[in-house]
CSV table of C-alpha atoms in Angstrom, one decimal:
chain,number,residue,atom,x,y,z
P,1,MET,CA,-85.5,29.5,-88.6
P,2,LEU,CA,-82.7,29.7,-86.1
P,3,ALA,CA,-84.5,32.4,-84.1
P,4,ALA,CA,-87.7,30.2,-84.1
P,5,LEU,CA,-85.6,27.2,-82.9
P,6,ILE,CA,-84.2,29.2,-80.0
P,7,ILE,CA,-87.7,30.4,-79.0
P,8,ILE,CA,-89.0,26.8,-79.1
P,9,VAL,CA,-86.1,25.6,-76.9
P,10,LEU,CA,-86.6,28.5,-74.4
P,11,LEU,CA,-90.3,27.8,-74.3
P,12,GLY,CA,-89.7,24.1,-73.7
P,13,ILE,CA,-87.3,24.9,-70.8
P,14,TRP,CA,-89.9,27.3,-69.4
P,15,GLU,CA,-92.7,24.7,-69.7
P,16,LEU,CA,-90.6,22.1,-67.9
P,17,TYR,CA,-89.6,24.4,-65.1
P,18,ALA,CA,-93.2,25.6,-64.6
P,19,ARG,CA,-94.5,22.1,-64.5
P,20,LEU,CA,-91.8,20.3,-62.6
P,21,GLY,CA,-90.5,23.1,-60.4
P,22,SER,CA,-91.8,24.3,-57.1
P,23,VAL,CA,-93.1,27.7,-58.4
P,24,ASP,CA,-96.8,28.3,-58.1
P,25,ASP,CA,-98.8,28.9,-61.3
P,26,PHE,CA,-99.9,32.4,-60.1
P,27,ILE,CA,-96.2,33.4,-59.9
P,28,LEU,CA,-94.9,31.8,-63.1
P,29,PRO,CA,-97.6,30.3,-65.4
P,30,ALA,CA,-96.5,27.7,-68.0
P,31,PRO,CA,-96.4,28.8,-71.6
P,32,ASP,CA,-99.5,26.8,-72.4
P,33,GLN,CA,-101.4,28.8,-69.8
P,34,VAL,CA,-100.2,32.0,-71.4
P,35,ALA,CA,-101.2,30.7,-74.8
P,36,SER,CA,-104.7,29.9,-73.4
P,37,SER,CA,-105.0,33.4,-72.0
P,38,LEU,CA,-104.0,34.8,-75.4
P,39,TRP,CA,-106.9,33.0,-76.9
P,40,HIS,CA,-109.6,33.3,-74.2
P,41,ASP,CA,-108.7,37.0,-73.4
P,42,ARG,CA,-108.2,38.0,-77.0
P,43,GLY,CA,-110.9,40.6,-77.0
P,44,LEU,CA,-109.7,42.2,-73.9
P,45,LEU,CA,-106.1,42.1,-75.1
P,46,TRP,CA,-107.0,43.5,-78.5
P,47,ASP,CA,-108.9,46.5,-77.1
P,48,ASN,CA,-106.0,47.4,-74.8
P,49,LEU,CA,-103.5,46.8,-77.5
P,50,LEU,CA,-105.2,49.4,-79.7
P,51,VAL,CA,-104.9,52.0,-77.0
P,52,THR,CA,-101.2,51.3,-76.3
P,53,ALA,CA,-100.4,51.1,-80.0
P,54,GLU,CA,-101.9,54.5,-80.5
P,55,GLU,CA,-99.9,56.0,-77.7
P,56,MET,CA,-96.7,54.4,-78.9
P,57,LEU,CA,-97.0,55.2,-82.6
P,58,LEU,CA,-98.2,58.8,-82.1
P,59,GLY,CA,-95.4,59.4,-79.5
P,60,LEU,CA,-92.9,57.9,-82.0
P,61,LEU,CA,-94.2,60.2,-84.7
P,62,VAL,CA,-93.8,63.3,-82.5
P,63,ALA,CA,-90.3,62.1,-81.5
P,64,LEU,CA,-89.3,61.6,-85.2
P,65,VAL,CA,-90.5,65.1,-86.3
P,66,ALA,CA,-89.0,66.9,-83.3
P,67,GLY,CA,-85.8,64.8,-83.2
P,68,ALA,CA,-85.1,65.3,-86.9
P,69,ALA,CA,-85.8,69.1,-86.6
P,70,LEU,CA,-83.4,69.4,-83.6
P,71,ALA,CA,-80.7,67.3,-85.3
P,72,LEU,CA,-80.8,69.6,-88.3
P,73,LEU,CA,-80.6,72.7,-86.0
P,74,LEU,CA,-77.6,71.2,-84.1
P,75,HIS,CA,-75.9,70.3,-87.3
P,76,ARG,CA,-76.3,73.7,-88.9
P,77,PHE,CA,-75.4,75.9,-86.0
P,78,ALA,CA,-72.3,74.9,-84.0
P,79,PRO,CA,-72.9,77.3,-81.1
P,80,VAL,CA,-76.4,75.8,-80.6
P,81,ARG,CA,-74.9,72.3,-80.7
P,82,LYS,CA,-72.3,73.2,-78.1
P,83,ALA,CA,-75.0,74.7,-75.9
P,84,LEU,CA,-77.8,72.2,-76.2
P,85,TYR,CA,-76.1,68.8,-76.8
P,86,PRO,CA,-74.8,68.5,-73.2
P,87,LEU,CA,-78.2,69.3,-71.9
P,88,LEU,CA,-79.8,66.8,-74.2
P,89,VAL,CA,-77.4,64.1,-72.9
P,90,GLY,CA,-78.2,65.2,-69.3
P,91,THR,CA,-81.9,64.7,-69.7
P,92,GLN,CA,-81.3,60.9,-70.1
P,93,ALA,CA,-80.2,60.8,-66.5
P,94,ILE,CA,-83.7,61.7,-65.3
P,95,PRO,CA,-85.7,58.5,-64.5
P,96,ILE,CA,-88.9,58.4,-66.6
P,97,VAL,CA,-90.7,56.8,-63.7
P,98,THR,CA,-90.4,60.0,-61.7
P,99,ILE,CA,-91.7,62.2,-64.6
P,100,ALA,CA,-94.7,60.0,-65.5
P,101,PRO,CA,-96.8,60.7,-62.4
P,102,LEU,CA,-96.0,64.4,-62.6
P,103,LEU,CA,-97.2,64.6,-66.2
P,104,ALA,CA,-100.3,62.7,-65.3
P,105,ALA,CA,-101.0,65.2,-62.5
P,106,TRP,CA,-100.5,68.1,-64.8
P,107,PHE,CA,-102.2,66.9,-68.0
P,108,GLY,CA,-104.7,64.4,-66.6
P,109,TYR,CA,-105.2,60.8,-67.6
P,110,GLY,CA,-105.9,61.2,-71.3
P,111,LEU,CA,-103.7,60.7,-74.3
P,112,LEU,CA,-101.5,63.8,-73.9
P,113,PRO,CA,-99.2,62.7,-71.0
P,114,LYS,CA,-98.7,59.3,-72.7
P,115,LEU,CA,-97.6,61.0,-75.9
P,116,VAL,CA,-95.2,63.3,-74.0
P,117,ILE,CA,-93.6,60.3,-72.1
P,118,VAL,CA,-93.2,58.1,-75.2
P,119,ALA,CA,-91.8,61.1,-77.2
P,120,LEU,CA,-89.3,61.9,-74.5
P,121,VAL,CA,-88.0,58.3,-74.4
P,122,CYS,CA,-87.9,58.0,-78.2
P,123,PHE,CA,-86.5,61.5,-78.8
P,124,PHE,CA,-82.9,61.0,-77.7
P,125,PRO,CA,-81.8,58.0,-80.0
P,126,ILE,CA,-83.4,59.7,-83.0
P,127,VAL,CA,-81.6,63.0,-82.4
P,128,VAL,CA,-78.2,61.3,-81.7
P,129,THR,CA,-78.3,59.0,-84.7
P,130,THR,CA,-79.6,61.6,-87.1
P,131,LEU,CA,-77.0,64.1,-86.0
P,132,ASP,CA,-74.2,61.5,-86.4
P,133,GLY,CA,-75.5,60.7,-89.9
P,134,LEU,CA,-75.5,64.4,-90.9
P,135,ARG,CA,-72.0,64.8,-89.7
P,136,SER,CA,-70.7,61.7,-91.4
P,137,VAL,CA,-70.9,63.1,-94.9
P,138,ASP,CA,-67.7,62.6,-96.9
P,139,PRO,CA,-65.9,66.0,-97.1
P,140,GLU,CA,-65.2,65.3,-100.7
P,141,GLN,CA,-69.0,65.4,-101.4
P,142,HIS,CA,-69.2,68.8,-99.7
P,143,LYS,CA,-66.3,70.0,-101.8
P,144,LEU,CA,-68.0,68.8,-105.0
P,145,MET,CA,-71.2,70.6,-104.0
P,146,ARG,CA,-69.3,73.8,-103.5
P,147,THR,CA,-67.6,73.4,-106.9
P,148,LEU,CA,-71.1,73.1,-108.4
P,149,ASN,CA,-72.1,76.3,-106.6
P,150,ALA,CA,-74.9,74.4,-104.7
P,151,THR,CA,-76.8,76.3,-102.1
P,152,PRO,CA,-76.9,75.0,-98.5
P,153,ALA,CA,-80.5,73.8,-99.1
P,154,GLN,CA,-79.3,71.9,-102.2
P,155,THR,CA,-76.4,70.3,-100.3
P,156,LEU,CA,-78.8,69.3,-97.5
P,157,ARG,CA,-81.3,67.8,-100.1
P,158,TRP,CA,-78.9,65.9,-102.3
P,159,VAL,CA,-76.0,65.0,-100.0
P,160,GLU,CA,-76.7,65.3,-96.3
P,161,LEU,CA,-80.2,64.0,-96.0
P,162,PRO,CA,-79.6,60.9,-98.1
P,163,THR,CA,-76.5,60.2,-96.0
P,164,ALA,CA,-78.3,60.7,-92.7
P,165,LEU,CA,-81.5,58.8,-93.6
P,166,PRO,CA,-80.2,55.3,-92.7
P,167,ALA,CA,-78.8,56.5,-89.4
P,168,ALA,CA,-82.1,58.3,-88.6
P,169,LEU,CA,-84.1,55.1,-89.4
P,170,SER,CA,-81.7,53.1,-87.2
P,171,GLY,CA,-82.5,55.6,-84.4
P,172,ALA,CA,-86.2,55.1,-85.0
P,173,LYS,CA,-85.8,51.3,-84.7
P,174,ILE,CA,-84.0,51.8,-81.4
P,175,ALA,CA,-86.9,54.1,-80.3
P,176,VAL,CA,-89.5,51.6,-81.2
P,177,ALA,CA,-87.8,49.0,-79.0
P,178,VAL,CA,-88.2,51.2,-76.0
P,179,GLY,CA,-91.4,53.0,-77.0
P,180,GLY,CA,-93.6,50.2,-75.8
P,181,ILE,CA,-91.9,50.2,-72.4
P,182,ALA,CA,-92.4,54.0,-72.2
P,183,ALA,CA,-96.1,53.6,-73.0
P,184,VAL,CA,-96.6,51.0,-70.3
P,185,PHE,CA,-94.8,53.3,-67.8
P,186,ALA,CA,-97.1,56.1,-68.8
P,187,GLU,CA,-100.1,53.9,-68.2
P,188,TYR,CA,-98.8,52.9,-64.9
P,189,ALA,CA,-98.8,56.5,-63.9
P,190,GLY,CA,-102.5,56.8,-64.5
P,191,SER,CA,-104.9,55.4,-67.2
P,192,GLU,CA,-108.2,53.6,-67.6
P,193,ASP,CA,-107.1,51.3,-70.4
P,194,GLY,CA,-104.0,50.0,-72.3
P,195,LEU,CA,-101.7,47.1,-71.8
P,196,GLY,CA,-100.0,48.7,-68.9
P,197,HIS,CA,-103.3,49.2,-67.2
P,198,LEU,CA,-104.2,45.6,-67.9
P,199,LEU,CA,-101.0,44.5,-66.3
P,200,LEU,CA,-101.7,46.5,-63.2
P,201,GLN,CA,-105.1,45.0,-62.9
P,202,SER,CA,-104.1,41.4,-63.7
P,203,ILE,CA,-101.3,40.9,-61.2
P,204,PRO,CA,-103.2,41.8,-58.0
P,205,GLN,CA,-106.1,39.6,-59.2
P,206,LEU,CA,-103.6,36.7,-59.6
P,207,GLU,CA,-104.3,36.6,-63.3
P,208,THR,CA,-100.6,36.1,-64.0
P,209,ALA,CA,-101.2,34.3,-67.2
P,210,ARG,CA,-103.1,37.3,-68.5
P,211,ALA,CA,-100.3,39.6,-67.4
P,212,TRP,CA,-97.8,37.5,-69.3
P,213,ALA,CA,-100.1,37.4,-72.3
P,214,ALA,CA,-100.2,41.3,-72.2
P,215,VAL,CA,-96.3,41.2,-72.2
P,216,VAL,CA,-96.3,38.9,-75.2
P,217,VAL,CA,-98.7,41.2,-77.1
P,218,LEU,CA,-96.6,44.2,-76.3
P,219,ALA,CA,-93.4,42.4,-77.5
P,220,ALA,CA,-95.2,41.4,-80.7
P,221,LEU,CA,-96.2,45.1,-81.3
P,222,ALA,CA,-92.6,46.2,-80.9
P,223,VAL,CA,-91.3,43.5,-83.2
P,224,PHE,CA,-94.0,44.3,-85.8
P,225,CYS,CA,-93.1,48.1,-85.7
P,226,PHE,CA,-89.4,47.3,-85.9
P,227,ALA,CA,-89.9,45.1,-88.9
P,228,LEU,CA,-92.0,47.8,-90.6
P,229,LEU,CA,-89.1,50.3,-90.0
P,230,ALA,CA,-86.6,47.8,-91.4
P,231,LEU,CA,-88.7,47.4,-94.5
P,232,ALA,CA,-89.0,51.2,-94.8
P,233,GLU,CA,-85.3,51.6,-94.5
P,234,ARG,CA,-84.7,49.2,-97.4
P,235,ARG,CA,-87.3,51.0,-99.5
P,236,LEU,CA,-86.3,54.6,-98.6
P,237,ALA,CA,-82.5,54.0,-98.4
P,238,PRO,CA,-81.6,51.1,-100.7
P,239,TRP,CA,-78.1,52.4,-101.1
P,240,ALA,CA,-77.4,51.6,-97.5
P,241,HIS,CA,-77.9,47.9,-98.1
P,242,ARG,CA,-76.0,47.4,-101.3
P,243,PRO,CA,-73.2,44.8,-101.0
P,244,LYS,CA,-69.8,46.4,-101.0
P,245,ASP,CA,-67.3,45.6,-103.7
P,246,PRO,CA,-64.6,43.5,-102.0
P,247,THR,CA,-62.0,44.9,-104.4
P,248,THR,CA,-62.5,48.5,-103.2
């Protein structure tokens, strides 16, 4: 309720500024114009949303699988971690806007370059949070598993993975928040449809309300995916949300 109240207040301020200020409608449309575009352009927005959602979700899936696998590799082998982790951090200094056109030139304007770009952006937070989760296991739990003569695979299954799961899902939630932006950048580099393509078309045509409507739809997609991951976190890792005993 508090979040909804804040949104209503911000929309009211936006509406008053757009109506009473000196800004032209084609630069900053009022919220009611954006709402009108959401309704009248709903078919166009929906078709492009499906394209961007496919790019975003498949790219996130690739990032989850590859990120979890790399995190396990870095966790298990210290020399590999020392060699690859600095390189992994260094890749985040490369602007994605410079890579996107190159990938489009190499792989064409189909789905593949979009998947690569989204996966690259989502990959880093998943690897880092999963690795931190794997390394945060209580040493006493490792000692207990050794006492029980557990194999490394059993320790991973019963101790390390349950401990790392909440952190990995938190990394996935961070990735979702930026995955939509990555998909739009990928579509900017070259595409025939998608919300990013719709934005590129709408702004030169002075259809600013439609462009803002596309932004609203993209934000709604990110919030929806974030909520699904939060629900999955509560289902898959309920122990991470149990209230702590204040006496301990």
